[in-house]
Each structure stands twice: as C-alpha cells, then as structure tokens.
Short mmCIF file of C-alpha atoms and ligand atoms in Angstrom, two decimals:
data_model
loop_
_atom_site.label_atom_id
_atom_site.label_comp_id
_atom_site.label_asym_id
_atom_site.label_seq_id
_atom_site.Cartn_x
_atom_site.Cartn_y
_atom_site.Cartn_z
CA MET A 8 -18.54 11.23 -9.13
CA PHE A 9 -18.85 7.47 -8.44
CA GLU A 10 -22.44 7.08 -7.46
CA SER A 11 -24.05 6.95 -10.75
CA PRO A 12 -21.63 4.89 -12.75
CA LEU A 13 -21.39 2.45 -10.04
CA ASN A 14 -25.18 2.09 -9.70
CA CYS A 15 -26.26 1.67 -13.43
CA SER A 16 -26.12 -1.03 -15.93
CA ILE A 17 -23.66 -3.78 -15.84
CA LEU A 18 -21.75 -2.46 -12.74
CA LYS A 19 -25.03 -2.25 -10.76
CA ARG A 20 -26.01 -5.87 -11.93
CA ALA A 21 -22.69 -7.28 -10.86
CA ARG A 22 -22.91 -5.83 -7.42
CA ASP A 23 -26.57 -6.71 -7.06
CA LYS A 24 -25.69 -10.28 -7.86
CA GLY A 25 -22.76 -10.29 -5.52
CA LEU A 26 -20.25 -10.89 -8.34
CA ALA A 27 -18.39 -7.89 -7.45
CA GLU A 28 -18.01 -5.68 -4.27
CA ILE A 29 -17.00 -2.04 -4.83
CA HIS A 30 -16.49 0.28 -2.00
CA VAL A 31 -15.53 3.99 -2.50
CA HIS A 32 -13.56 5.53 0.39
CA ASN A 33 -13.36 9.29 0.88
CA LEU A 34 -9.70 10.16 2.00
CA ARG A 35 -11.20 13.03 3.98
CA ASP A 36 -12.45 10.55 6.38
CA TYR A 37 -8.91 9.41 7.02
CA THR A 38 -7.40 12.75 7.92
CA ILE A 39 -6.16 13.76 11.54
CA ASN A 40 -6.29 17.50 11.03
CA LYS A 41 -9.17 19.65 12.18
CA HIS A 42 -10.31 20.83 8.71
CA ARG A 43 -10.03 17.32 7.09
CA LYS A 44 -7.58 18.53 4.46
CA VAL A 45 -6.06 15.94 2.20
CA ASP A 46 -3.58 18.26 0.44
CA ASP A 47 -0.84 20.87 1.16
CA TYR A 48 1.54 23.24 -0.42
CA PRO A 49 4.49 21.43 -2.20
CA PHE A 50 7.97 21.54 -0.92
CA GLY A 51 10.26 23.50 -3.37
CA GLY A 52 7.57 25.81 -4.22
CA GLU A 53 5.99 24.24 -7.48
CA ALA A 54 2.53 25.39 -8.53
CA GLY A 55 -0.46 23.51 -7.20
CA MET A 56 -1.34 21.60 -4.12
CA VAL A 57 -0.02 18.03 -3.32
CA MET A 58 -2.04 15.28 -1.83
CA GLY A 59 -0.43 14.35 1.51
CA ILE A 60 0.67 10.82 2.50
CA GLN A 61 -1.05 10.58 5.88
CA PRO A 62 -4.65 10.08 4.87
CA ILE A 63 -3.61 7.70 2.05
CA ASP A 64 -1.44 5.72 4.47
CA ALA A 65 -4.45 5.62 6.96
CA CYS A 66 -6.82 4.49 4.34
CA ILE A 67 -4.72 1.79 2.73
CA SER A 68 -3.55 0.45 6.18
CA ALA A 69 -7.32 0.32 7.33
CA LEU A 70 -8.18 -1.72 4.27
CA LYS A 71 -5.25 -3.99 4.43
CA ALA A 72 -6.21 -4.75 7.90
CA GLU A 73 -9.35 -6.18 6.85
CA ARG A 74 -8.13 -8.42 3.87
CA ASP A 75 -5.42 -9.10 1.66
CA TYR A 76 -4.92 -7.10 -1.57
CA ASP A 77 -3.29 -8.40 -4.83
CA GLU A 78 -2.55 -4.82 -6.19
CA VAL A 79 -2.49 -1.28 -4.90
CA ILE A 80 -3.13 0.52 -8.24
CA PHE A 81 -2.41 4.35 -8.74
CA MET A 82 -4.25 6.01 -11.75
CA THR A 83 -1.92 8.31 -13.51
CA PRO A 84 -1.23 9.55 -16.95
CA ASP A 85 2.51 8.43 -16.61
CA GLY A 86 1.43 4.90 -15.86
CA ALA A 87 1.54 1.82 -17.97
CA ARG A 88 -1.07 2.25 -20.72
CA PHE A 89 -4.40 0.24 -19.89
CA ASP A 90 -5.50 -2.23 -22.45
CA GLN A 91 -7.67 -5.37 -22.91
CA PRO A 92 -4.86 -7.83 -21.88
CA MET A 93 -4.18 -5.79 -18.79
CA ALA A 94 -7.95 -5.75 -17.97
CA ASN A 95 -8.04 -9.56 -18.59
CA SER A 96 -5.28 -10.28 -16.00
CA LEU A 97 -6.50 -7.68 -13.50
CA SER A 98 -10.01 -9.18 -13.64
CA LEU A 99 -8.67 -12.47 -12.41
CA LEU A 100 -7.49 -10.93 -9.02
CA ASN A 101 -9.46 -11.09 -5.90
CA ASN A 102 -9.13 -7.82 -4.21
CA ILE A 103 -7.68 -4.52 -5.50
CA ILE A 104 -7.28 -1.09 -4.29
CA ILE A 105 -7.54 1.85 -6.76
CA LEU A 106 -6.10 5.17 -5.62
CA CYS A 107 -7.19 8.27 -7.37
CA GLY A 108 -4.98 11.07 -7.26
CA HIS A 109 -4.31 14.37 -9.17
CA TYR A 110 -1.60 14.78 -11.83
CA LYS A 111 1.58 16.06 -10.22
CA GLY A 112 -0.40 16.26 -7.14
CA ILE A 113 0.46 13.27 -4.72
CA ASP A 114 3.35 12.96 -2.38
CA TYR A 115 5.83 10.86 -4.41
CA ARG A 116 6.49 8.43 -1.23
CA VAL A 117 2.96 7.17 -1.67
CA ARG A 118 4.01 5.87 -5.21
CA GLU A 119 7.31 4.50 -3.80
CA HIS A 120 5.91 2.61 -0.70
CA PHE A 121 2.27 1.82 -1.26
CA ILE A 122 1.60 1.46 -4.95
CA THR A 123 2.26 -1.85 -6.77
CA ARG A 124 1.10 -0.69 -10.08
CA GLU A 125 0.54 2.50 -11.95
CA ILE A 126 -1.99 2.63 -14.81
CA SER A 127 -2.87 5.50 -17.40
CA ILE A 128 -6.00 5.20 -19.53
CA GLY A 129 -4.29 7.19 -22.30
CA ASP A 130 -2.03 9.86 -23.19
CA TYR A 131 -4.19 12.80 -21.95
CA VAL A 132 -4.38 14.59 -18.68
CA LEU A 133 -7.77 14.33 -16.86
CA THR A 134 -8.33 16.49 -13.71
CA GLY A 135 -8.21 13.44 -11.48
CA GLY A 136 -7.90 9.77 -11.39
CA GLU A 137 -11.82 9.15 -10.55
CA LEU A 138 -12.92 8.73 -14.20
CA PRO A 139 -9.97 6.41 -15.12
CA ALA A 140 -10.63 4.30 -12.08
CA LEU A 141 -14.30 3.88 -13.22
CA CYS A 142 -13.00 2.90 -16.71
CA VAL A 143 -10.69 0.23 -15.24
CA THR A 144 -13.44 -0.80 -12.82
CA ASP A 145 -15.99 -1.17 -15.74
CA ALA A 146 -13.48 -3.12 -17.86
CA LEU A 147 -12.57 -5.49 -15.11
CA VAL A 148 -16.08 -6.08 -13.67
CA ARG A 149 -17.53 -7.04 -17.03
CA LEU A 150 -15.25 -9.77 -17.49
CA ILE A 151 -16.15 -11.66 -14.26
CA PRO A 152 -18.02 -14.80 -15.30
CA GLY A 153 -21.81 -14.35 -14.82
CA VAL A 154 -21.71 -10.50 -14.92
CA ILE A 155 -22.58 -10.24 -18.60
CA GLY A 156 -25.75 -12.50 -19.55
CA ASP A 157 -24.38 -13.86 -22.72
CA GLU A 158 -21.04 -15.39 -21.66
CA GLN A 159 -19.93 -15.08 -25.19
CA SER A 160 -20.33 -11.50 -25.56
CA ALA A 161 -17.31 -10.30 -23.39
CA LEU A 162 -15.10 -12.65 -25.48
CA SER A 163 -16.22 -11.26 -28.82
CA ASP A 164 -15.60 -7.63 -27.78
CA SER A 165 -13.16 -5.60 -29.93
CA PHE A 166 -9.57 -6.23 -28.89
CA GLN A 167 -10.03 -9.49 -27.19
CA ASP A 168 -8.15 -11.18 -30.16
CA ASN A 169 -6.50 -8.05 -31.36
CA LEU A 170 -9.29 -7.43 -33.88
CA LEU A 171 -12.01 -4.71 -33.92
CA ALA A 172 -15.47 -6.11 -33.69
CA PRO A 173 -17.42 -6.87 -36.95
CA PRO A 174 -20.59 -4.55 -37.71
CA VAL A 175 -23.85 -5.70 -36.10
CA TYR A 176 -27.38 -5.06 -37.21
CA THR A 177 -30.93 -5.69 -35.85
CA ARG A 178 -34.44 -5.34 -37.36
CA PRO A 179 -35.74 -3.85 -39.59
CA ALA A 180 -33.84 -5.56 -42.32
CA GLU A 181 -34.41 -2.64 -44.49
CA TYR A 182 -34.64 1.07 -43.39
CA ASN A 183 -34.70 4.00 -45.82
CA GLY A 184 -33.36 1.67 -48.49
CA TRP A 185 -30.33 0.70 -46.48
CA ARG A 186 -30.17 -3.10 -46.38
CA VAL A 187 -28.56 -5.36 -43.76
CA PRO A 188 -25.88 -7.52 -45.58
CA ASP A 189 -27.90 -10.50 -47.15
CA ILE A 190 -25.46 -13.04 -45.56
CA LEU A 191 -26.80 -12.23 -42.10
CA LEU A 192 -30.31 -13.10 -43.18
CA SER A 193 -29.14 -16.40 -44.90
CA GLY A 194 -29.16 -18.61 -41.73
CA HIS A 195 -25.94 -20.13 -42.87
CA GLU A 196 -23.89 -20.26 -39.65
CA ALA A 197 -20.55 -21.11 -41.02
CA LYS A 198 -20.72 -18.52 -43.67
CA ILE A 199 -21.94 -15.80 -41.18
CA ALA A 200 -18.87 -16.59 -39.00
CA GLU A 201 -16.54 -16.42 -41.93
CA TRP A 202 -18.08 -13.01 -42.94
CA ARG A 203 -17.78 -11.64 -39.49
CA TYR A 204 -14.16 -12.65 -39.20
CA GLU A 205 -13.43 -11.04 -42.63
CA GLN A 206 -15.19 -7.83 -41.68
CA ALA A 207 -13.31 -7.80 -38.41
CA LEU A 208 -10.04 -8.16 -40.21
CA GLU A 209 -10.94 -5.56 -42.88
CA ARG A 210 -12.04 -3.01 -40.31
CA THR A 211 -8.89 -3.63 -38.23
CA ARG A 212 -6.57 -3.24 -41.30
CA ARG A 213 -8.33 -0.08 -42.31
CA LEU A 214 -8.89 1.62 -38.91
CA ARG A 215 -6.37 0.20 -36.44
CA PRO A 216 -3.49 -1.43 -38.49
CA ASP A 217 -1.19 -1.06 -35.46
CA LEU A 218 -3.18 -3.89 -33.58
CA LEU A 219 -2.17 -6.38 -36.48
CA ASP A 220 1.42 -5.36 -36.21
CA GLU A 221 1.39 -6.41 -32.34
CA GLU A 222 0.90 -10.13 -33.23
N1 LIG B 314 -5.34 10.89 -14.05
C1 LIG B 314 -5.35 12.01 -14.81
N2 LIG B 314 -5.17 11.68 -16.08
C2 LIG B 314 -5.19 10.38 -16.09
C3 LIG B 314 -4.99 9.35 -17.28
N3 LIG B 314 -5.02 9.75 -18.41
N4 LIG B 314 -4.90 8.04 -16.78
C4 LIG B 314 -5.00 7.70 -15.60
N5 LIG B 314 -5.22 8.60 -14.51
C5 LIG B 314 -5.30 9.88 -14.86
#
C-alpha cells in the first residue's frame, strides 16, 4: 500500500535527495504472539476486531528509543480536519510518527497514552489510515525547502492564501479554436499578476465561498 506512492514523483525525489526520510513499520513485526496477530475481539461484544495496544506500544517505544518525536499522529475520521495551515505547521517539525488504524478498531488506551494529535482527511470513512497517512505525508514533504524544483510553486498552490489557484495554460495557444486568454501572451508581467489574482478571487467566490468567510 505504501511502496508505490512513496517511490514515485515528489516523494521519491525528496527521499533520494535526503530531504525527507520515510520509514514504514509493520506492526506485526512488534507482536509477541505466535501468529503475529495485531487485533483481537472487543470487550463488551461490539462488532469487528480491535487493534491491540501491545504491538503499537512496542513499535512506538522502539522508535522513541532511537530519536525524539515532535508528534505521534493517529489518522482517524474523528480527528481534526487536515488542511493547508495544518500541513504548513507540521512540515516544520523534525520527526513525526503517523499511526494508521482502523475506524472503531484501535484500543482507546493507545489514543489516550501515546497519541499527541488526531487527524482526519475529511468527513468520510476509509478502510484504514494508510491512504490518509500518505495524503498527509505528501502534503508535508512537498513543503520542505528544496523538494519542489521551483520554490515558488508550493507557495502558489491553492489554499496557501485561502484562494483557489488561477487557471494555467500551455502551448499551443490555440487548440480546436479554443484560445488561451490574450493577457497571458502579452508579456506584461504586472497585468498578468493582476489577472491571476482576479481569476483566483473569482474562482474562489464561485466554487469555494466558504474560504473567503474564514478570513
Ligand atoms: N481512517 C479512516 N478514514 C479516515 C479519514 N477520513 N481520515 C483519517 N483517517 C481515516
């Protein structure tokens, strides 16, 4: 589940350049039972299995013995909603652990005693925390200086200033009779910047008016 996203594109480049170190740990490797089971039946008889505290404690403790961690994050749909400001502040941290669980499926003592922050990527339930953890990882790593070739490009992403990004175009200037806006071909930098800002504002008003209320 992690192999391909962590070894493509920006995440691969960041790792190859030594700008980000990402390790994936299998909780099964930290079990002490014969069958390497990480879950068990819930007390009280609810449906489904619950991930137990022992392998999680063993894994987190082993990692903490090697280095200090700024946050131990648990991915869960009832966590705080992930957004760009949260990505920005998390990208400044040195070391983080991201624990992937299953909704309803993790012994609550883990959350009470090991977790420093709970994050949701949106109000929908996925099968596990793996895809959410990859989303958070990608959003953080691309903000690390040097990861994205053009330093400006992470800053001009949608949401960095509570505005959606303006439209972008590339060659050909005309395709099927559909023309790129003339202003972009004018070479007039100040006017182009003004056009981009107006477009960003217009798209935000139309598509995400809630972002403008937040200011
Ligand atoms: N695990 C399952 N669904 C999730 C979500 N929406 N956000 C974070 N972790 C999750």
